């Protein structure tokens, strides 16, 4: 009865999912925000990389200990907090808002979600991930990586560029082709045959690396076919990435509003001029749209296993919508934030370019907006008569 | 409470099933069947058709009201059902499954804007006379707000109301009054005190449009239709019991109506846009354009925009249901909605190409010209896009007021 409204005769159905945060979720946002404000007082281009922010890894462990961010979505059985994507998306919005360079997309997102969905063979790794003692990421597309298994242990060969949050990781979850499909494997980066090279990147607040594997023995997590696991993990990570972009866009808008409200020209605050006001209103419109979309996708992701009327197909749709909306919100807000700041916005010292860089980079991660738009049409048109 | 809502939902479903057919949608599968109208402003060939359309909508409203499925949130003593706001949403969700009469802007103004404004600000005698008739769409009401020299700057309006024995004498000109040619009364804002600060010298009235001195002249708009009017008022006598609120409170009354107007387009836009999106997809399929990469990009983008409107509207609705006061966030919805209408036009033009510009009688094709020609109107009606942006900038973002 509850879903009566959505038994429409044609078109994709949209179960109404609650969008307002719970009190607990709001408190979580506040806690993450104040933690980040304390440890990352103001982002600067010269210290934006996580390895400079946290050279000894103490902050990473503190983040695990005090907030449990690394284990936020890890089940309690594996020493995690057992929260879902709805909470994780809120955390990622805050991470994006402060342009935090901590590699949580790789750890909690790419590696964590894949290990979780891969099933029991990889679950024991979740504890190390949750406590922050394991630093991992994942490559969800095979990039031509192949798995050979002539002996009992499969070996991987391939080259993955760019590996998201790959700098300094000790493990990488890798999707690789084998003769009967695509499998998921876990690689220890300390083994011979592994080359992990940090790469210069447009986004100064995310670590990218190149991973080269030459006959590296790997632990097989899913086989024969891991497409379902990878599809779901990827969609969830798209939602987290989108949440991060929405947060970064919000940060850019807040900064623009703050500056425009105080900077004076022609004897009055520049924020009183309609040309600027209207642009900031447009920034808010695109951010609020993207935020509602991301929230919906995150809530949906948590219900896929719990409700009969929701499937991974719905999640993929919601995630693609989120990616397109959030990419647009961030690229627009970050560019306008620079413009509204004038000359200072174009300087290296001022942080406005960091959000702009994040936007240029995020747009290309986990599928471009162009590929997601196309996917949306495929998902709908093939969906008829469902 | 949940049980109440679910019982209400079941009751609404049963009642609707007794009175209306289920909606069949507009898909590639049933292409060519039924009405292909997709206007932004209703525009039928003859005046008689328009009257019939409005009457069909009004009859539907009466049926709903009499069955207890309208005026849900108004208190019982004011002719409503006294229900929490979530019942409105639930009813709309159920009704969306059914094929119901085409809604006209005049009905929306009467039922969703004027009636609730009157319920808040009207004196008991005025409510007694008009509220239920308005809610039952027996009496239809047009807004007499804008003037030739007072559009976005509504508070500068100059139509005057001067006290005379037993009432007021009104002189001036109103414009952009939707459906006034089919309305029985008007909600009019006039200047009653020229010496007071401009927002404080205004007063609101209910003006029967049959009163001598009222001259309603329809204006033809760019769609070819006649959705709105100019209304000339020459020595129009309005009894004092037709005043809404105290003299000088007209601006407050106007703001109440404008707030309902923003909310209305902001909250209910989503569902209609989702349906229109489905029609655009069907259009692309029918015309063999669904595999064109440009069309796919445009459709994907439109879908994202439509979802944004729906979900922002839903979030606003949840805030309202949670008892949070409605705020200027309604401006977000109105702006997003009018932008989406324009985006639909763009995608349809991309899909149809030259087939869009001439009518060769093909079902579901030239009909889109009414959408394309109507969409620009909603960037202006109900507070222009620019006014909405200023509201968002000043009241949501807290930017300083302009000079």
mmCIF file of N, CA and C in Angstrom, chain A residues 1-2 4-5 7 9-12 14 16-20 253 257 268-269 271-272 274 277-278 280-282 284-285 288-289 291-293 296 317 321 324-325 328 370 373-374 376-378 380-381 384, chain B residues 6 9-10 13 23 25 27 89 93-94 97 274 277-278 281 285 290 296-297 299-301 303-304 307-308 311-312 314-315 317-319 332 335-336 386 389-390 392-394 396-397 399-403:
data_model
loop_
_atom_site.group_PDB
_atom_site.id
_atom_site.type_symbol
_atom_site.label_atom_id
_atom_site.label_comp_id
_atom_site.label_asym_id
_atom_site.label_seq_id
_atom_site.Cartn_x
_atom_site.Cartn_y
_atom_site.Cartn_z
ATOM 1 N N UNK A 1 0.820 -1.207 0.000
ATOM 2 C CA UNK A 1 0.000 0.000 0.000
ATOM 3 C C UNK A 1 0.857 1.261 0.000
ATOM 4 N N UNK A 2 1.955 1.200 0.692
ATOM 5 C CA UNK A 2 2.763 2.406 0.862
ATOM 6 C C UNK A 2 3.301 2.919 -0.475
ATOM 7 N N UNK A 4 1.849 2.716 -3.403
ATOM 8 C CA UNK A 4 0.767 2.828 -4.350
ATOM 9 C C UNK A 4 1.010 3.873 -5.414
ATOM 10 N N UNK A 5 1.560 5.006 -4.970
ATOM 11 C CA UNK A 5 1.669 6.144 -5.870
ATOM 12 C C UNK A 5 2.606 5.875 -7.027
ATOM 13 N N UNK A 7 3.010 2.963 -8.785
ATOM 14 C CA UNK A 7 2.687 1.914 -9.728
ATOM 15 C C UNK A 7 2.207 2.562 -11.018
ATOM 16 N N UNK A 9 1.788 3.343 -14.846
ATOM 17 C CA UNK A 9 1.672 2.363 -15.907
ATOM 18 C C UNK A 9 2.897 2.383 -16.811
ATOM 19 N N UNK A 10 3.461 3.569 -17.009
ATOM 20 C CA UNK A 10 4.614 3.633 -17.890
ATOM 21 C C UNK A 10 5.746 4.375 -17.205
ATOM 22 N N UNK A 11 6.938 4.162 -17.740
ATOM 23 C CA UNK A 11 8.084 4.928 -17.281
ATOM 24 C C UNK A 11 8.696 4.375 -16.023
ATOM 25 N N UNK A 12 9.874 4.885 -15.699
ATOM 26 C CA UNK A 12 10.555 4.405 -14.503
ATOM 27 C C UNK A 12 9.745 4.787 -13.265
ATOM 28 N N UNK A 14 9.327 5.697 -9.263
ATOM 29 C CA UNK A 14 10.161 6.382 -8.289
ATOM 30 C C UNK A 14 9.554 6.252 -6.904
ATOM 31 N N UNK A 16 9.007 6.885 -3.240
ATOM 32 C CA UNK A 16 9.347 8.083 -2.488
ATOM 33 C C UNK A 16 10.194 7.683 -1.285
ATOM 34 N N UNK A 17 11.401 8.160 -1.260
ATOM 35 C CA UNK A 17 12.315 7.828 -0.174
ATOM 36 C C UNK A 17 12.557 9.091 0.640
ATOM 37 N N UNK A 18 12.671 8.965 1.956
ATOM 38 C CA UNK A 18 12.795 10.171 2.789
ATOM 39 C C UNK A 18 14.108 10.902 2.522
ATOM 40 N N UNK A 19 14.031 12.208 2.341
ATOM 41 C CA UNK A 19 15.223 12.964 1.968
ATOM 42 C C UNK A 19 15.812 13.785 3.116
ATOM 43 N N UNK A 20 15.005 14.118 4.105
ATOM 44 C CA UNK A 20 15.561 14.941 5.187
ATOM 45 C C UNK A 20 16.414 14.063 6.108
ATOM 46 N N UNK A 253 30.511 28.000 -3.034
ATOM 47 C CA UNK A 253 29.435 28.997 -2.927
ATOM 48 C C UNK A 253 29.544 29.774 -1.612
ATOM 49 N N UNK A 257 29.903 33.772 -1.397
ATOM 50 C CA UNK A 257 28.917 34.599 -0.689
ATOM 51 C C UNK A 257 29.608 35.431 0.393
ATOM 52 N N UNK A 268 29.963 50.016 -2.285
ATOM 53 C CA UNK A 268 29.042 49.059 -1.659
ATOM 54 C C UNK A 268 29.524 47.625 -1.872
ATOM 55 N N UNK A 269 29.009 46.711 -1.044
ATOM 56 C CA UNK A 269 29.463 45.324 -1.189
ATOM 57 C C UNK A 269 29.130 44.805 -2.591
ATOM 58 N N UNK A 271 28.376 42.022 -3.478
ATOM 59 C CA UNK A 271 27.259 41.073 -3.402
ATOM 60 C C UNK A 271 25.902 41.743 -3.501
ATOM 61 N N UNK A 272 25.862 43.089 -3.490
ATOM 62 C CA UNK A 272 24.573 43.774 -3.654
ATOM 63 C C UNK A 272 24.264 44.015 -5.132
ATOM 64 N N UNK A 274 23.198 42.931 -8.777
ATOM 65 C CA UNK A 274 22.388 41.810 -9.257
ATOM 66 C C UNK A 274 23.174 40.833 -10.131
ATOM 67 N N UNK A 277 24.614 38.602 -7.611
ATOM 68 C CA UNK A 277 23.565 37.931 -6.845
ATOM 69 C C UNK A 277 22.919 36.808 -7.633
ATOM 70 N N UNK A 278 22.575 37.126 -8.852
ATOM 71 C CA UNK A 278 21.842 36.149 -9.656
ATOM 72 C C UNK A 278 22.712 34.944 -9.968
ATOM 73 N N UNK A 280 25.038 33.787 -8.013
ATOM 74 C CA UNK A 280 25.110 32.964 -6.802
ATOM 75 C C UNK A 280 23.790 32.227 -6.555
ATOM 76 N N UNK A 281 22.681 32.866 -6.931
ATOM 77 C CA UNK A 281 21.390 32.172 -6.847
ATOM 78 C C UNK A 281 21.397 30.954 -7.764
ATOM 79 N N UNK A 282 21.939 31.122 -8.962
ATOM 80 C CA UNK A 282 22.017 29.990 -9.895
ATOM 81 C C UNK A 282 22.928 28.893 -9.349
ATOM 82 N N UNK A 284 23.303 28.200 -6.218
ATOM 83 C CA UNK A 284 22.523 27.495 -5.194
ATOM 84 C C UNK A 284 21.503 26.557 -5.828
ATOM 85 N N UNK A 285 20.854 27.032 -6.899
ATOM 86 C CA UNK A 285 19.862 26.189 -7.565
ATOM 87 C C UNK A 285 20.505 24.880 -8.019
ATOM 88 N N UNK A 288 21.490 22.767 -4.836
ATOM 89 C CA UNK A 288 20.369 22.152 -4.114
ATOM 90 C C UNK A 288 19.755 21.009 -4.926
ATOM 91 N N UNK A 289 19.691 21.190 -6.227
ATOM 92 C CA UNK A 289 19.201 20.101 -7.072
ATOM 93 C C UNK A 289 20.094 18.882 -6.932
ATOM 94 N N UNK A 291 22.164 18.184 -4.537
ATOM 95 C CA UNK A 291 22.164 17.655 -3.168
ATOM 96 C C UNK A 291 20.960 16.749 -2.932
ATOM 97 N N UNK A 292 19.798 17.178 -3.419
ATOM 98 C CA UNK A 292 18.595 16.352 -3.241
ATOM 99 C C UNK A 292 18.745 15.039 -4.012
ATOM 100 N N UNK A 293 19.341 15.135 -5.191
ATOM 101 C CA UNK A 293 19.555 13.949 -6.030
ATOM 102 C C UNK A 293 20.534 12.978 -5.357
ATOM 103 N N UNK A 296 18.912 11.289 -2.361
ATOM 104 C CA UNK A 296 17.999 10.249 -2.822
ATOM 105 C C UNK A 296 18.770 8.990 -3.229
ATOM 106 N N UNK A 317 20.682 3.966 -12.018
ATOM 107 C CA UNK A 317 20.033 5.168 -12.548
ATOM 108 C C UNK A 317 20.265 6.349 -11.615
ATOM 109 N N UNK A 321 22.355 9.835 -12.417
ATOM 110 C CA UNK A 321 21.742 11.156 -12.259
ATOM 111 C C UNK A 321 22.603 12.005 -11.316
ATOM 112 N N UNK A 324 25.951 13.267 -12.997
ATOM 113 C CA UNK A 324 25.755 14.378 -13.932
ATOM 114 C C UNK A 324 25.453 15.668 -13.172
ATOM 115 N N UNK A 325 24.537 15.583 -12.212
ATOM 116 C CA UNK A 325 24.114 16.790 -11.489
ATOM 117 C C UNK A 325 25.264 17.360 -10.661
ATOM 118 N N UNK A 328 28.088 19.002 -12.728
ATOM 119 C CA UNK A 328 27.692 20.322 -13.211
ATOM 120 C C UNK A 328 27.720 21.342 -12.069
ATOM 121 N N UNK A 370 29.034 12.648 -19.728
ATOM 122 C CA UNK A 370 28.527 12.224 -21.046
ATOM 123 C C UNK A 370 28.177 10.734 -21.018
ATOM 124 N N UNK A 373 25.002 10.208 -18.927
ATOM 125 C CA UNK A 373 23.760 10.614 -19.615
ATOM 126 C C UNK A 373 23.333 9.527 -20.596
ATOM 127 N N UNK A 374 24.310 9.034 -21.312
ATOM 128 C CA UNK A 374 23.996 7.993 -22.284
ATOM 129 C C UNK A 374 23.479 6.737 -21.570
ATOM 130 N N UNK A 376 21.910 6.621 -18.826
ATOM 131 C CA UNK A 376 20.550 6.862 -18.327
ATOM 132 C C UNK A 376 19.511 6.518 -19.387
ATOM 133 N N UNK A 377 19.786 6.918 -20.602
ATOM 134 C CA UNK A 377 18.829 6.624 -21.668
ATOM 135 C C UNK A 377 18.767 5.114 -21.891
ATOM 136 N N UNK A 378 19.914 4.458 -21.903
ATOM 137 C CA UNK A 378 19.908 2.996 -22.077
ATOM 138 C C UNK A 378 19.118 2.320 -20.968
ATOM 139 N N UNK A 380 16.721 3.447 -19.273
ATOM 140 C CA UNK A 380 15.277 3.708 -19.340
ATOM 141 C C UNK A 380 14.617 3.028 -20.528
ATOM 142 N N UNK A 381 15.255 3.135 -21.654
ATOM 143 C CA UNK A 381 14.612 2.620 -22.855
ATOM 144 C C UNK A 381 14.573 1.095 -22.829
ATOM 145 N N UNK A 384 11.615 -0.620 -20.472
ATOM 146 C CA UNK A 384 10.167 -0.581 -20.715
ATOM 147 C C UNK A 384 9.524 -1.934 -20.449
ATOM 148 N N UNK B 6 -2.733 5.977 5.767
ATOM 149 C CA UNK B 6 -2.899 4.826 4.882
ATOM 150 C C UNK B 6 -4.380 4.524 4.637
ATOM 151 N N UNK B 9 -5.415 7.015 2.133
ATOM 152 C CA UNK B 9 -4.911 6.632 0.818
ATOM 153 C C UNK B 9 -5.826 5.566 0.196
ATOM 154 N N UNK B 10 -6.196 4.616 0.996
ATOM 155 C CA UNK B 10 -7.054 3.538 0.494
ATOM 156 C C UNK B 10 -8.423 4.090 0.100
ATOM 157 N N UNK B 13 -8.127 5.979 -3.124
ATOM 158 C CA UNK B 13 -7.970 5.053 -4.252
ATOM 159 C C UNK B 13 -9.315 4.459 -4.660
ATOM 160 N N UNK B 23 -4.757 6.217 -15.502
ATOM 161 C CA UNK B 23 -3.942 6.908 -16.507
ATOM 162 C C UNK B 23 -3.168 5.867 -17.325
ATOM 163 N N UNK B 25 -0.758 6.814 -19.637
ATOM 164 C CA UNK B 25 0.554 7.298 -20.068
ATOM 165 C C UNK B 25 0.597 7.566 -21.550
ATOM 166 N N UNK B 27 3.189 6.490 -24.335
ATOM 167 C CA UNK B 27 4.423 5.761 -24.591
ATOM 168 C C UNK B 27 4.492 5.392 -26.056
ATOM 169 N N UNK B 89 -0.242 15.572 -0.084
ATOM 170 C CA UNK B 89 0.715 14.822 -0.891
ATOM 171 C C UNK B 89 0.175 13.434 -1.221
ATOM 172 N N UNK B 93 -0.557 11.885 -4.843
ATOM 173 C CA UNK B 93 0.102 10.659 -5.305
ATOM 174 C C UNK B 93 -0.911 9.680 -5.879
ATOM 175 N N UNK B 94 -2.027 9.562 -5.195
ATOM 176 C CA UNK B 94 -3.045 8.620 -5.671
ATOM 177 C C UNK B 94 -3.681 9.153 -6.958
ATOM 178 N N UNK B 97 -2.316 8.587 -10.467
ATOM 179 C CA UNK B 97 -2.513 7.314 -11.163
ATOM 180 C C UNK B 97 -3.701 7.368 -12.122
ATOM 181 N N UNK B 274 7.829 14.907 -14.836
ATOM 182 C CA UNK B 274 8.238 13.513 -15.064
ATOM 183 C C UNK B 274 7.382 12.907 -16.181
ATOM 184 N N UNK B 277 8.463 14.329 -19.444
ATOM 185 C CA UNK B 277 9.723 13.702 -19.862
ATOM 186 C C UNK B 277 9.451 12.373 -20.560
ATOM 187 N N UNK B 278 8.529 11.594 -19.995
ATOM 188 C CA UNK B 278 8.196 10.311 -20.626
ATOM 189 C C UNK B 278 7.679 10.512 -22.044
ATOM 190 N N UNK B 281 10.630 11.123 -24.328
ATOM 191 C CA UNK B 281 11.323 9.866 -24.648
ATOM 192 C C UNK B 281 10.539 9.107 -25.715
ATOM 193 N N UNK B 285 11.672 7.994 -29.496
ATOM 194 C CA UNK B 285 11.579 6.617 -29.988
ATOM 195 C C UNK B 285 10.747 6.563 -31.266
ATOM 196 N N UNK B 290 16.140 7.917 -30.979
ATOM 197 C CA UNK B 290 16.627 7.530 -29.652
ATOM 198 C C UNK B 290 18.082 7.055 -29.690
ATOM 199 N N UNK B 296 20.536 11.547 -27.160
ATOM 200 C CA UNK B 296 20.718 10.817 -25.898
ATOM 201 C C UNK B 296 21.339 11.704 -24.825
ATOM 202 N N UNK B 297 22.314 12.518 -25.234
ATOM 203 C CA UNK B 297 22.911 13.444 -24.263
ATOM 204 C C UNK B 297 21.851 14.407 -23.732
ATOM 205 N N UNK B 299 18.554 14.050 -23.731
ATOM 206 C CA UNK B 299 17.545 13.367 -22.916
ATOM 207 C C UNK B 299 18.100 13.050 -21.525
ATOM 208 N N UNK B 300 19.331 12.579 -21.489
ATOM 209 C CA UNK B 300 19.949 12.265 -20.196
ATOM 210 C C UNK B 300 20.004 13.502 -19.317
ATOM 211 N N UNK B 301 20.376 14.604 -19.931
ATOM 212 C CA UNK B 301 20.475 15.849 -19.194
ATOM 213 C C UNK B 301 19.109 16.324 -18.709
ATOM 214 N N UNK B 303 16.559 14.460 -18.100
ATOM 215 C CA UNK B 303 16.116 13.587 -17.011
ATOM 216 C C UNK B 303 16.724 14.035 -15.678
ATOM 217 N N UNK B 304 18.003 14.375 -15.707
ATOM 218 C CA UNK B 304 18.671 14.843 -14.486
ATOM 219 C C UNK B 304 17.965 16.087 -13.954
ATOM 220 N N UNK B 307 14.554 15.236 -12.461
ATOM 221 C CA UNK B 307 14.717 14.607 -11.147
ATOM 222 C C UNK B 307 15.091 15.655 -10.096
ATOM 223 N N UNK B 308 15.905 16.618 -10.500
ATOM 224 C CA UNK B 308 16.271 17.677 -9.550
ATOM 225 C C UNK B 308 15.020 18.425 -9.096
ATOM 226 N N UNK B 311 12.896 16.125 -6.786
ATOM 227 C CA UNK B 311 13.457 15.812 -5.471
ATOM 228 C C UNK B 311 13.583 17.057 -4.597
ATOM 229 N N UNK B 312 13.864 18.210 -5.204
ATOM 230 C CA UNK B 312 13.865 19.438 -4.409
ATOM 231 C C UNK B 312 12.435 19.726 -3.926
ATOM 232 N N UNK B 314 10.144 17.487 -3.398
ATOM 233 C CA UNK B 314 9.835 16.515 -2.346
ATOM 234 C C UNK B 314 10.467 16.926 -1.015
ATOM 235 N N UNK B 315 11.679 17.428 -1.105
ATOM 236 C CA UNK B 315 12.364 17.841 0.125
ATOM 237 C C UNK B 315 11.629 19.018 0.773
ATOM 238 N N UNK B 317 8.508 19.631 0.466
ATOM 239 C CA UNK B 317 7.278 19.045 0.996
ATOM 240 C C UNK B 317 7.542 18.386 2.351
ATOM 241 N N UNK B 318 8.645 17.664 2.438
ATOM 242 C CA UNK B 318 8.980 17.016 3.712
ATOM 243 C C UNK B 318 9.197 18.040 4.819
ATOM 244 N N UNK B 319 9.819 19.168 4.464
ATOM 245 C CA UNK B 319 10.014 20.223 5.463
ATOM 246 C C UNK B 319 8.671 20.736 5.949
ATOM 247 N N UNK B 332 13.313 28.597 -5.317
ATOM 248 C CA UNK B 332 14.180 27.621 -5.976
ATOM 249 C C UNK B 332 13.353 26.742 -6.902
ATOM 250 N N UNK B 335 11.953 28.606 -9.990
ATOM 251 C CA UNK B 335 13.008 28.878 -10.976
ATOM 252 C C UNK B 335 13.413 27.598 -11.712
ATOM 253 N N UNK B 336 13.602 26.522 -10.954
ATOM 254 C CA UNK B 336 14.002 25.259 -11.576
ATOM 255 C C UNK B 336 12.926 24.772 -12.538
ATOM 256 N N UNK B 386 14.162 36.454 -12.741
ATOM 257 C CA UNK B 386 15.090 37.401 -12.130
ATOM 258 C C UNK B 386 14.655 37.754 -10.703
ATOM 259 N N UNK B 389 15.523 34.909 -8.491
ATOM 260 C CA UNK B 389 16.961 34.889 -8.168
ATOM 261 C C UNK B 389 17.290 35.913 -7.092
ATOM 262 N N UNK B 390 16.660 37.069 -7.190
ATOM 263 C CA UNK B 390 16.929 38.094 -6.171
ATOM 264 C C UNK B 390 16.425 37.614 -4.806
ATOM 265 N N UNK B 392 16.151 34.510 -3.816
ATOM 266 C CA UNK B 392 17.079 33.466 -3.355
ATOM 267 C C UNK B 392 18.350 34.105 -2.806
ATOM 268 N N UNK B 393 18.884 35.074 -3.555
ATOM 269 C CA UNK B 393 20.153 35.682 -3.157
ATOM 270 C C UNK B 393 20.019 36.416 -1.826
ATOM 271 N N UNK B 394 18.919 37.139 -1.661
ATOM 272 C CA UNK B 394 18.804 37.963 -0.459
ATOM 273 C C UNK B 394 18.274 37.177 0.738
ATOM 274 N N UNK B 396 17.794 33.623 1.013
ATOM 275 C CA UNK B 396 18.405 32.324 1.324
ATOM 276 C C UNK B 396 19.903 32.496 1.558
ATOM 277 N N UNK B 397 20.576 33.188 0.641
ATOM 278 C CA UNK B 397 22.030 33.328 0.777
ATOM 279 C C UNK B 397 22.421 34.497 1.681
ATOM 280 N N UNK B 399 22.637 37.699 0.925
ATOM 281 C CA UNK B 399 23.427 38.758 0.289
ATOM 282 C C UNK B 399 22.771 40.116 0.539
ATOM 283 N N UNK B 400 23.600 41.173 0.532
ATOM 284 C CA UNK B 400 23.044 42.500 0.860
ATOM 285 C C UNK B 400 22.040 42.965 -0.184
ATOM 286 N N UNK B 401 21.040 43.720 0.271
ATOM 287 C CA UNK B 401 20.028 44.259 -0.637
ATOM 288 C C UNK B 401 20.668 45.193 -1.638
ATOM 289 N N UNK B 402 20.055 45.267 -2.807
ATOM 290 C CA UNK B 402 20.578 46.154 -3.840
ATOM 291 C C UNK B 402 20.243 47.603 -3.549
ATOM 292 N N UNK B 403 20.813 48.498 -4.349
ATOM 293 C CA UNK B 403 20.559 49.919 -4.124
ATOM 294 C C UNK B 403 19.147 50.268 -4.555
#
